[in-house]
Amino acid sequence: SQQGEEDPQALSIQEGENATMNCSYKTSINNLQWYRQNSGRGLVHLILIRSNEREKHSGRLRVTLDTSKKSSSLLITASRAADTASYFCATARLGQNFVFGPGTRLSVLP
Amino acid sequence: DAGVIQSPRHEVTEMGQEVTLRCKPISGHDYLFWYRQTMMRGLELLIYFNNNVPIDDSGMPEDRFSAKMPNASFSTLKIQPSEPRDSAVYFCASSLQRGSGANVLTFGAGSRLTVL
């Protein structure tokens, strides 16, 4: 299956620390995206990285993509309590739809 | 734009009743997706439309589920009759392109359905 799998399932850190979440997938992709979901809300797009890119930054977010290992990581630097949410990776393959992983639940403790 | 608008936000109903969930996508978006989210199964794609036409409904769990998109600004997901196992959060999302492009999904806030 194309589905991404996030790791870890849950992560708890202190405010100010960095949070790293990983995503692995099984088939070739065109791009990989990360989404955030706050409790009781819809998913919000964070960042997209194309298959020919290796690293991308957006504010405190850093995403890497290793197509040879079929994996991606999302790094949130200097975490804040407001970063507490579930984070999902979504893979997209040519001609097919987005497929979401089960997510990583991040808790940032003040 | 107000984003993707879903209604109702919460619905509690009894088993056997008909449930209709509604979605207004972002103006100009060609694609509309219906997802279901549960703790056990995560986020599942139920059906998607392109220019109001259903393209892939292979994710619709049973014949009890149906979806329509009568025009570019409105879609419904109907469950008839509803069952307790249908309890979930149902999300509508829209995009300019399917996943192969560089565009992204914009999600609504979701409709939380509880079937007693």
PDB file of C-alpha atoms in Angstrom:
ATOM      1  CA  SER A   1       0.000   0.000   0.000  1.00  0.00           C
ATOM      2  CA  GLN A   2       1.094   3.564  -0.548  1.00  0.00           C
ATOM      3  CA  GLN A   3       0.045   4.606   2.927  1.00  0.00           C
ATOM      4  CA  GLY A   4       2.521   6.537   5.029  1.00  0.00           C
ATOM      5  CA  GLU A   5       3.245   5.441   8.556  1.00  0.00           C
ATOM      6  CA  GLU A   6       4.227   8.045  11.099  1.00  0.00           C
ATOM      7  CA  ASP A   7       6.600   7.300  13.915  1.00  0.00           C
ATOM      8  CA  PRO A   8       6.342   7.655  16.842  1.00  0.00           C
ATOM      9  CA  GLN A   9       2.628   7.294  17.474  1.00  0.00           C
ATOM     10  CA  ALA A  10       2.888   9.729  20.348  1.00  0.00           C
ATOM     11  CA  LEU A  11       5.553  12.190  21.479  1.00  0.00           C
ATOM     12  CA  SER A  12       5.730  14.300  24.608  1.00  0.00           C
ATOM     13  CA  ILE A  13       8.320  17.061  24.992  1.00  0.00           C
ATOM     14  CA  GLN A  14       8.962  20.207  26.974  1.00  0.00           C
ATOM     15  CA  GLU A  15       8.367  23.647  25.548  1.00  0.00           C
ATOM     16  CA  GLY A  16      11.491  24.904  23.801  1.00  0.00           C
ATOM     17  CA  GLU A  17      12.684  21.448  22.786  1.00  0.00           C
ATOM     18  CA  ASN A  18      12.740  20.193  19.235  1.00  0.00           C
ATOM     19  CA  ALA A  19      10.227  17.607  18.026  1.00  0.00           C
ATOM     20  CA  THR A  20      11.011  15.126  15.282  1.00  0.00           C
ATOM     21  CA  MET A  21       8.432  12.950  13.588  1.00  0.00           C
ATOM     22  CA  ASN A  22       9.085  10.416  10.872  1.00  0.00           C
ATOM     23  CA  CYS A  23       7.048   9.073   8.004  1.00  0.00           C
ATOM     24  CA  SER A  24       7.710   5.964   5.960  1.00  0.00           C
ATOM     25  CA  TYR A  25       5.905   4.922   2.813  1.00  0.00           C
ATOM     26  CA  LYS A  26       6.006   1.979   0.455  1.00  0.00           C
ATOM     27  CA  THR A  27       5.702   3.106  -3.157  1.00  0.00           C
ATOM     28  CA  SER A  28       7.125   5.836  -5.361  1.00  0.00           C
ATOM     29  CA  ILE A  29       5.555   9.240  -4.885  1.00  0.00           C
ATOM     30  CA  ASN A  30       5.327  12.618  -6.579  1.00  0.00           C
ATOM     31  CA  ASN A  31       5.226  14.623  -3.406  1.00  0.00           C
ATOM     32  CA  LEU A  32       4.808  14.274   0.318  1.00  0.00           C
ATOM     33  CA  GLN A  33       2.927  16.661   2.525  1.00  0.00           C
ATOM     34  CA  TRP A  34       2.606  17.216   6.235  1.00  0.00           C
ATOM     35  CA  TYR A  35      -0.626  18.291   7.884  1.00  0.00           C
ATOM     36  CA  ARG A  36      -1.486  19.300  11.432  1.00  0.00           C
ATOM     37  CA  GLN A  37      -4.755  18.610  13.214  1.00  0.00           C
ATOM     38  CA  ASN A  38      -5.658  20.368  16.415  1.00  0.00           C
ATOM     39  CA  SER A  39      -8.137  18.612  18.662  1.00  0.00           C
ATOM     40  CA  GLY A  40     -11.646  18.848  17.275  1.00  0.00           C
ATOM     41  CA  ARG A  41     -10.559  20.612  14.113  1.00  0.00           C
ATOM     42  CA  GLY A  42      -9.854  19.778  10.493  1.00  0.00           C
ATOM     43  CA  LEU A  43      -6.422  19.093   9.067  1.00  0.00           C
ATOM     44  CA  VAL A  44      -4.305  22.066   8.061  1.00  0.00           C
ATOM     45  CA  HIS A  45      -1.599  21.873   5.436  1.00  0.00           C
ATOM     46  CA  LEU A  46       1.889  22.662   6.737  1.00  0.00           C
ATOM     47  CA  ILE A  47       4.398  21.948   4.021  1.00  0.00           C
ATOM     48  CA  LEU A  48       4.865  20.073   0.750  1.00  0.00           C
ATOM     49  CA  ILE A  49       8.081  18.515  -0.495  1.00  0.00           C
ATOM     50  CA  ARG A  50       8.431  17.192  -4.024  1.00  0.00           C
ATOM     51  CA  SER A  51      10.103  13.905  -4.855  1.00  0.00           C
ATOM     52  CA  ASN A  52      13.093  15.716  -6.393  1.00  0.00           C
ATOM     53  CA  GLU A  53      13.687  17.798  -3.266  1.00  0.00           C
ATOM     54  CA  ARG A  54      15.660  16.684  -0.241  1.00  0.00           C
ATOM     55  CA  GLU A  55      14.954  19.382   2.302  1.00  0.00           C
ATOM     56  CA  LYS A  56      12.531  22.217   2.788  1.00  0.00           C
ATOM     57  CA  HIS A  57      12.020  24.867   5.448  1.00  0.00           C
ATOM     58  CA  SER A  58       9.048  26.895   6.544  1.00  0.00           C
ATOM     59  CA  GLY A  59       9.453  28.995   9.662  1.00  0.00           C
ATOM     60  CA  ARG A  60      10.209  26.605  12.531  1.00  0.00           C
ATOM     61  CA  LEU A  61       9.471  23.590  10.341  1.00  0.00           C
ATOM     62  CA  ARG A  62      12.073  21.561   8.522  1.00  0.00           C
ATOM     63  CA  VAL A  63      11.125  18.645   6.326  1.00  0.00           C
ATOM     64  CA  THR A  64      13.493  16.148   4.772  1.00  0.00           C
ATOM     65  CA  LEU A  65      12.776  13.513   2.176  1.00  0.00           C
ATOM     66  CA  ASP A  66      14.853  10.449   1.386  1.00  0.00           C
ATOM     67  CA  THR A  67      13.290   8.702  -1.593  1.00  0.00           C
ATOM     68  CA  SER A  68      15.863   5.898  -1.491  1.00  0.00           C
ATOM     69  CA  LYS A  69      14.671   4.987   2.003  1.00  0.00           C
ATOM     70  CA  LYS A  70      11.079   6.023   1.286  1.00  0.00           C
ATOM     71  CA  SER A  71      11.025   8.164   4.380  1.00  0.00           C
ATOM     72  CA  SER A  72      10.490  11.731   5.479  1.00  0.00           C
ATOM     73  CA  SER A  73      10.969  13.606   8.717  1.00  0.00           C
ATOM     74  CA  LEU A  74       9.325  16.687  10.148  1.00  0.00           C
ATOM     75  CA  LEU A  75      11.310  18.730  12.625  1.00  0.00           C
ATOM     76  CA  ILE A  76       9.657  21.421  14.704  1.00  0.00           C
ATOM     77  CA  THR A  77      12.264  23.595  16.382  1.00  0.00           C
ATOM     78  CA  ALA A  78      11.789  25.507  19.633  1.00  0.00           C
ATOM     79  CA  SER A  79       8.404  23.929  20.219  1.00  0.00           C
ATOM     80  CA  ARG A  80       5.562  25.807  21.847  1.00  0.00           C
ATOM     81  CA  ALA A  81       2.481  24.656  23.709  1.00  0.00           C
ATOM     82  CA  ALA A  82       0.459  25.729  20.667  1.00  0.00           C
ATOM     83  CA  ASP A  83       2.249  23.068  18.612  1.00  0.00           C
ATOM     84  CA  THR A  84       0.341  20.403  20.541  1.00  0.00           C
ATOM     85  CA  ALA A  85      -1.596  18.547  17.844  1.00  0.00           C
ATOM     86  CA  SER A  86      -1.592  15.454  15.684  1.00  0.00           C
ATOM     87  CA  TYR A  87       0.679  15.501  12.668  1.00  0.00           C
ATOM     88  CA  PHE A  88      -0.002  13.505   9.521  1.00  0.00           C
ATOM     89  CA  CYS A  89       2.039  12.796   6.458  1.00  0.00           C
ATOM     90  CA  ALA A  90       0.228  12.383   3.172  1.00  0.00           C
ATOM     91  CA  THR A  91       1.760  10.867   0.101  1.00  0.00           C
ATOM     92  CA  ALA A  92       0.656  11.611  -3.430  1.00  0.00           C
ATOM     93  CA  ARG A  93       1.369   9.477  -6.436  1.00  0.00           C
ATOM     94  CA  LEU A  94       0.828  10.378 -10.054  1.00  0.00           C
ATOM     95  CA  GLY A  95      -2.779   9.788 -10.991  1.00  0.00           C
ATOM     96  CA  GLN A  96      -3.785   8.825  -7.496  1.00  0.00           C
ATOM     97  CA  ASN A  97      -5.096  10.566  -4.446  1.00  0.00           C
ATOM     98  CA  PHE A  98      -3.577  11.623  -1.191  1.00  0.00           C
ATOM     99  CA  VAL A  99      -3.106   8.809   1.307  1.00  0.00           C
ATOM    100  CA  PHE A 100      -2.740   9.729   4.965  1.00  0.00           C
ATOM    101  CA  GLY A 101      -0.864   7.906   7.685  1.00  0.00           C
ATOM    102  CA  PRO A 102      -2.261   7.279  11.190  1.00  0.00           C
ATOM    103  CA  GLY A 103      -0.518  10.356  12.605  1.00  0.00           C
ATOM    104  CA  THR A 104       1.777  11.308  15.468  1.00  0.00           C
ATOM    105  CA  ARG A 105       0.231  12.882  18.558  1.00  0.00           C
ATOM    106  CA  LEU A 106       2.546  15.599  19.826  1.00  0.00           C
ATOM    107  CA  SER A 107       2.180  17.032  23.302  1.00  0.00           C
ATOM    108  CA  VAL A 108       4.267  20.079  24.185  1.00  0.00           C
ATOM    109  CA  LEU A 109       4.332  20.629  27.911  1.00  0.00           C
ATOM    110  CA  PRO A 110       4.720  24.159  29.283  1.00  0.00           C
TER     111      PRO A 110
ATOM    112  CA  ASP B   1     -12.794  32.993   1.125  1.00  0.00           C
ATOM    113  CA  ALA B   2     -14.329  31.432   4.246  1.00  0.00           C
ATOM    114  CA  GLY B   3     -12.702  28.097   3.518  1.00  0.00           C
ATOM    115  CA  VAL B   4     -14.480  24.768   3.285  1.00  0.00           C
ATOM    116  CA  ILE B   5     -17.737  24.935   5.188  1.00  0.00           C
ATOM    117  CA  GLN B   6     -19.369  21.857   6.656  1.00  0.00           C
ATOM    118  CA  SER B   7     -22.647  21.402   8.440  1.00  0.00           C
ATOM    119  CA  PRO B   8     -23.762  20.278  10.869  1.00  0.00           C
ATOM    120  CA  ARG B   9     -20.724  20.366  13.168  1.00  0.00           C
ATOM    121  CA  HIS B  10     -22.304  17.814  15.463  1.00  0.00           C
ATOM    122  CA  GLU B  11     -25.071  15.333  14.852  1.00  0.00           C
ATOM    123  CA  VAL B  12     -26.508  12.837  17.291  1.00  0.00           C
ATOM    124  CA  THR B  13     -29.070  10.454  15.905  1.00  0.00           C
ATOM    125  CA  GLU B  14     -30.602   7.101  16.571  1.00  0.00           C
ATOM    126  CA  MET B  15     -29.827   3.943  14.673  1.00  0.00           C
ATOM    127  CA  GLY B  16     -31.926   3.642  11.551  1.00  0.00           C
ATOM    128  CA  GLN B  17     -32.323   7.351  10.985  1.00  0.00           C
ATOM    129  CA  GLU B  18     -31.157   9.138   7.854  1.00  0.00           C
ATOM    130  CA  VAL B  19     -28.174  11.446   8.182  1.00  0.00           C
ATOM    131  CA  THR B  20     -27.225  14.145   5.695  1.00  0.00           C
ATOM    132  CA  LEU B  21     -23.912  15.962   5.918  1.00  0.00           C
ATOM    133  CA  ARG B  22     -23.261  19.042   3.839  1.00  0.00           C
ATOM    134  CA  CYS B  23     -20.209  20.697   2.371  1.00  0.00           C
ATOM    135  CA  LYS B  24     -19.427  23.916   0.558  1.00  0.00           C
ATOM    136  CA  PRO B  25     -15.981  23.774  -1.053  1.00  0.00           C
ATOM    137  CA  ILE B  26     -13.708  26.689  -1.749  1.00  0.00           C
ATOM    138  CA  SER B  27     -14.811  28.581  -4.818  1.00  0.00           C
ATOM    139  CA  GLY B  28     -12.762  27.594  -7.845  1.00  0.00           C
ATOM    140  CA  HIS B  29     -11.575  24.274  -6.479  1.00  0.00           C
ATOM    141  CA  ASP B  30     -12.219  21.512  -8.985  1.00  0.00           C
ATOM    142  CA  TYR B  31     -11.918  18.571  -6.624  1.00  0.00           C
ATOM    143  CA  LEU B  32     -13.980  17.669  -3.590  1.00  0.00           C
ATOM    144  CA  PHE B  33     -13.198  14.836  -1.218  1.00  0.00           C
ATOM    145  CA  TRP B  34     -15.134  13.182   1.595  1.00  0.00           C
ATOM    146  CA  TYR B  35     -13.059  11.547   4.355  1.00  0.00           C
ATOM    147  CA  ARG B  36     -14.038   9.663   7.479  1.00  0.00           C
ATOM    148  CA  GLN B  37     -11.850   9.700  10.590  1.00  0.00           C
ATOM    149  CA  THR B  38     -12.012   7.196  13.428  1.00  0.00           C
ATOM    150  CA  MET B  39      -9.560   6.169  16.098  1.00  0.00           C
ATOM    151  CA  MET B  40      -9.429   2.637  14.773  1.00  0.00           C
ATOM    152  CA  ARG B  41      -9.063   3.294  11.057  1.00  0.00           C
ATOM    153  CA  GLY B  42      -7.607   6.773  10.897  1.00  0.00           C
ATOM    154  CA  LEU B  43      -8.452   8.985   7.942  1.00  0.00           C
ATOM    155  CA  GLU B  44     -10.197   7.127   5.112  1.00  0.00           C
ATOM    156  CA  LEU B  45     -11.115   8.516   1.720  1.00  0.00           C
ATOM    157  CA  LEU B  46     -14.753   7.731   0.966  1.00  0.00           C
ATOM    158  CA  ILE B  47     -15.337   9.401  -2.386  1.00  0.00           C
ATOM    159  CA  TYR B  48     -14.093  12.263  -4.505  1.00  0.00           C
ATOM    160  CA  PHE B  49     -15.550  14.442  -7.236  1.00  0.00           C
ATOM    161  CA  ASN B  50     -13.979  16.295 -10.127  1.00  0.00           C
ATOM    162  CA  ASN B  51     -16.027  19.123 -11.586  1.00  0.00           C
ATOM    163  CA  ASN B  52     -19.107  17.789  -9.774  1.00  0.00           C
ATOM    164  CA  VAL B  53     -18.716  14.281 -11.217  1.00  0.00           C
ATOM    165  CA  PRO B  54     -18.028  11.341  -8.867  1.00  0.00           C
ATOM    166  CA  ILE B  55     -14.737   9.804  -9.929  1.00  0.00           C
ATOM    167  CA  ASP B  56     -13.945   7.188  -7.333  1.00  0.00           C
ATOM    168  CA  ASP B  57     -16.375   5.905  -4.729  1.00  0.00           C
ATOM    169  CA  SER B  58     -14.486   2.729  -3.912  1.00  0.00           C
ATOM    170  CA  GLY B  59     -14.028   3.926  -0.350  1.00  0.00           C
ATOM    171  CA  MET B  60     -17.735   4.163   0.351  1.00  0.00           C
ATOM    172  CA  PRO B  61     -18.252   1.409   2.914  1.00  0.00           C
ATOM    173  CA  GLU B  62     -21.723   0.228   1.954  1.00  0.00           C
ATOM    174  CA  ASP B  63     -24.757   0.988  -0.136  1.00  0.00           C
ATOM    175  CA  ARG B  64     -26.115   2.830   2.859  1.00  0.00           C
ATOM    176  CA  PHE B  65     -23.703   5.615   1.971  1.00  0.00           C
ATOM    177  CA  SER B  66     -24.303   7.938  -0.959  1.00  0.00           C
ATOM    178  CA  ALA B  67     -22.825  11.259  -2.036  1.00  0.00           C
ATOM    179  CA  LYS B  68     -23.917  13.893  -4.505  1.00  0.00           C
ATOM    180  CA  MET B  69     -22.555  17.116  -5.876  1.00  0.00           C
ATOM    181  CA  PRO B  70     -25.377  18.892  -7.715  1.00  0.00           C
ATOM    182  CA  ASN B  71     -23.250  21.969  -8.396  1.00  0.00           C
ATOM    183  CA  ALA B  72     -19.762  23.341  -7.885  1.00  0.00           C
ATOM    184  CA  SER B  73     -20.594  24.890  -4.539  1.00  0.00           C
ATOM    185  CA  PHE B  74     -22.422  22.115  -2.726  1.00  0.00           C
ATOM    186  CA  SER B  75     -22.051  18.445  -1.866  1.00  0.00           C
ATOM    187  CA  THR B  76     -23.884  16.056   0.425  1.00  0.00           C
ATOM    188  CA  LEU B  77     -22.979  12.780   2.067  1.00  0.00           C
ATOM    189  CA  LYS B  78     -25.989  10.744   3.084  1.00  0.00           C
ATOM    190  CA  ILE B  79     -26.214   7.684   5.306  1.00  0.00           C
ATOM    191  CA  GLN B  80     -29.468   5.779   5.238  1.00  0.00           C
ATOM    192  CA  PRO B  81     -30.098   3.934   7.465  1.00  0.00           C
ATOM    193  CA  SER B  82     -27.429   4.932   9.957  1.00  0.00           C
ATOM    194  CA  GLU B  83     -25.761   2.435  12.302  1.00  0.00           C
ATOM    195  CA  PRO B  84     -23.680   2.910  15.478  1.00  0.00           C
ATOM    196  CA  ARG B  85     -20.517   1.873  13.621  1.00  0.00           C
ATOM    197  CA  ASP B  86     -20.965   4.927  11.378  1.00  0.00           C
ATOM    198  CA  SER B  87     -20.070   7.120  14.336  1.00  0.00           C
ATOM    199  CA  ALA B  88     -17.036   9.133  13.251  1.00  0.00           C
ATOM    200  CA  VAL B  89     -15.889  12.556  12.181  1.00  0.00           C
ATOM    201  CA  TYR B  90     -16.599  13.194   8.519  1.00  0.00           C
ATOM    202  CA  PHE B  91     -14.423  15.699   6.724  1.00  0.00           C
ATOM    203  CA  CYS B  92     -14.914  17.422   3.444  1.00  0.00           C
ATOM    204  CA  ALA B  93     -11.865  18.786   1.636  1.00  0.00           C
ATOM    205  CA  SER B  94     -11.309  20.542  -1.653  1.00  0.00           C
ATOM    206  CA  SER B  95      -8.335  21.160  -3.898  1.00  0.00           C
ATOM    207  CA  LEU B  96      -7.373  22.557  -7.252  1.00  0.00           C
ATOM    208  CA  GLN B  97      -5.734  19.319  -8.344  1.00  0.00           C
ATOM    209  CA  ARG B  98      -5.469  15.701  -7.341  1.00  0.00           C
ATOM    210  CA  GLY B  99      -2.491  14.538  -5.352  1.00  0.00           C
ATOM    211  CA  SER B 100      -0.157  14.252  -8.279  1.00  0.00           C
ATOM    212  CA  GLY B 101       0.153  18.021  -8.557  1.00  0.00           C
ATOM    213  CA  ALA B 102       1.631  20.578  -6.255  1.00  0.00           C
ATOM    214  CA  ASN B 103      -1.687  21.588  -4.764  1.00  0.00           C
ATOM    215  CA  VAL B 104      -2.901  20.769  -1.326  1.00  0.00           C
ATOM    216  CA  LEU B 105      -6.096  19.823   0.422  1.00  0.00           C
ATOM    217  CA  THR B 106      -8.087  22.371   2.363  1.00  0.00           C
ATOM    218  CA  PHE B 107     -10.228  20.686   4.981  1.00  0.00           C
ATOM    219  CA  GLY B 108     -13.443  21.749   6.586  1.00  0.00           C
ATOM    220  CA  ALA B 109     -13.859  21.642  10.349  1.00  0.00           C
ATOM    221  CA  GLY B 110     -15.635  18.298  10.150  1.00  0.00           C
ATOM    222  CA  SER B 111     -19.004  16.888  11.143  1.00  0.00           C
ATOM    223  CA  ARG B 112     -18.950  14.711  14.245  1.00  0.00           C
ATOM    224  CA  LEU B 113     -21.606  12.022  13.920  1.00  0.00           C
ATOM    225  CA  THR B 114     -22.804   9.930  16.825  1.00  0.00           C
ATOM    226  CA  VAL B 115     -25.287   7.160  16.098  1.00  0.00           C
ATOM    227  CA  LEU B 116     -26.905   5.732  19.216  1.00  0.00           C
TER     228      LEU B 116
END
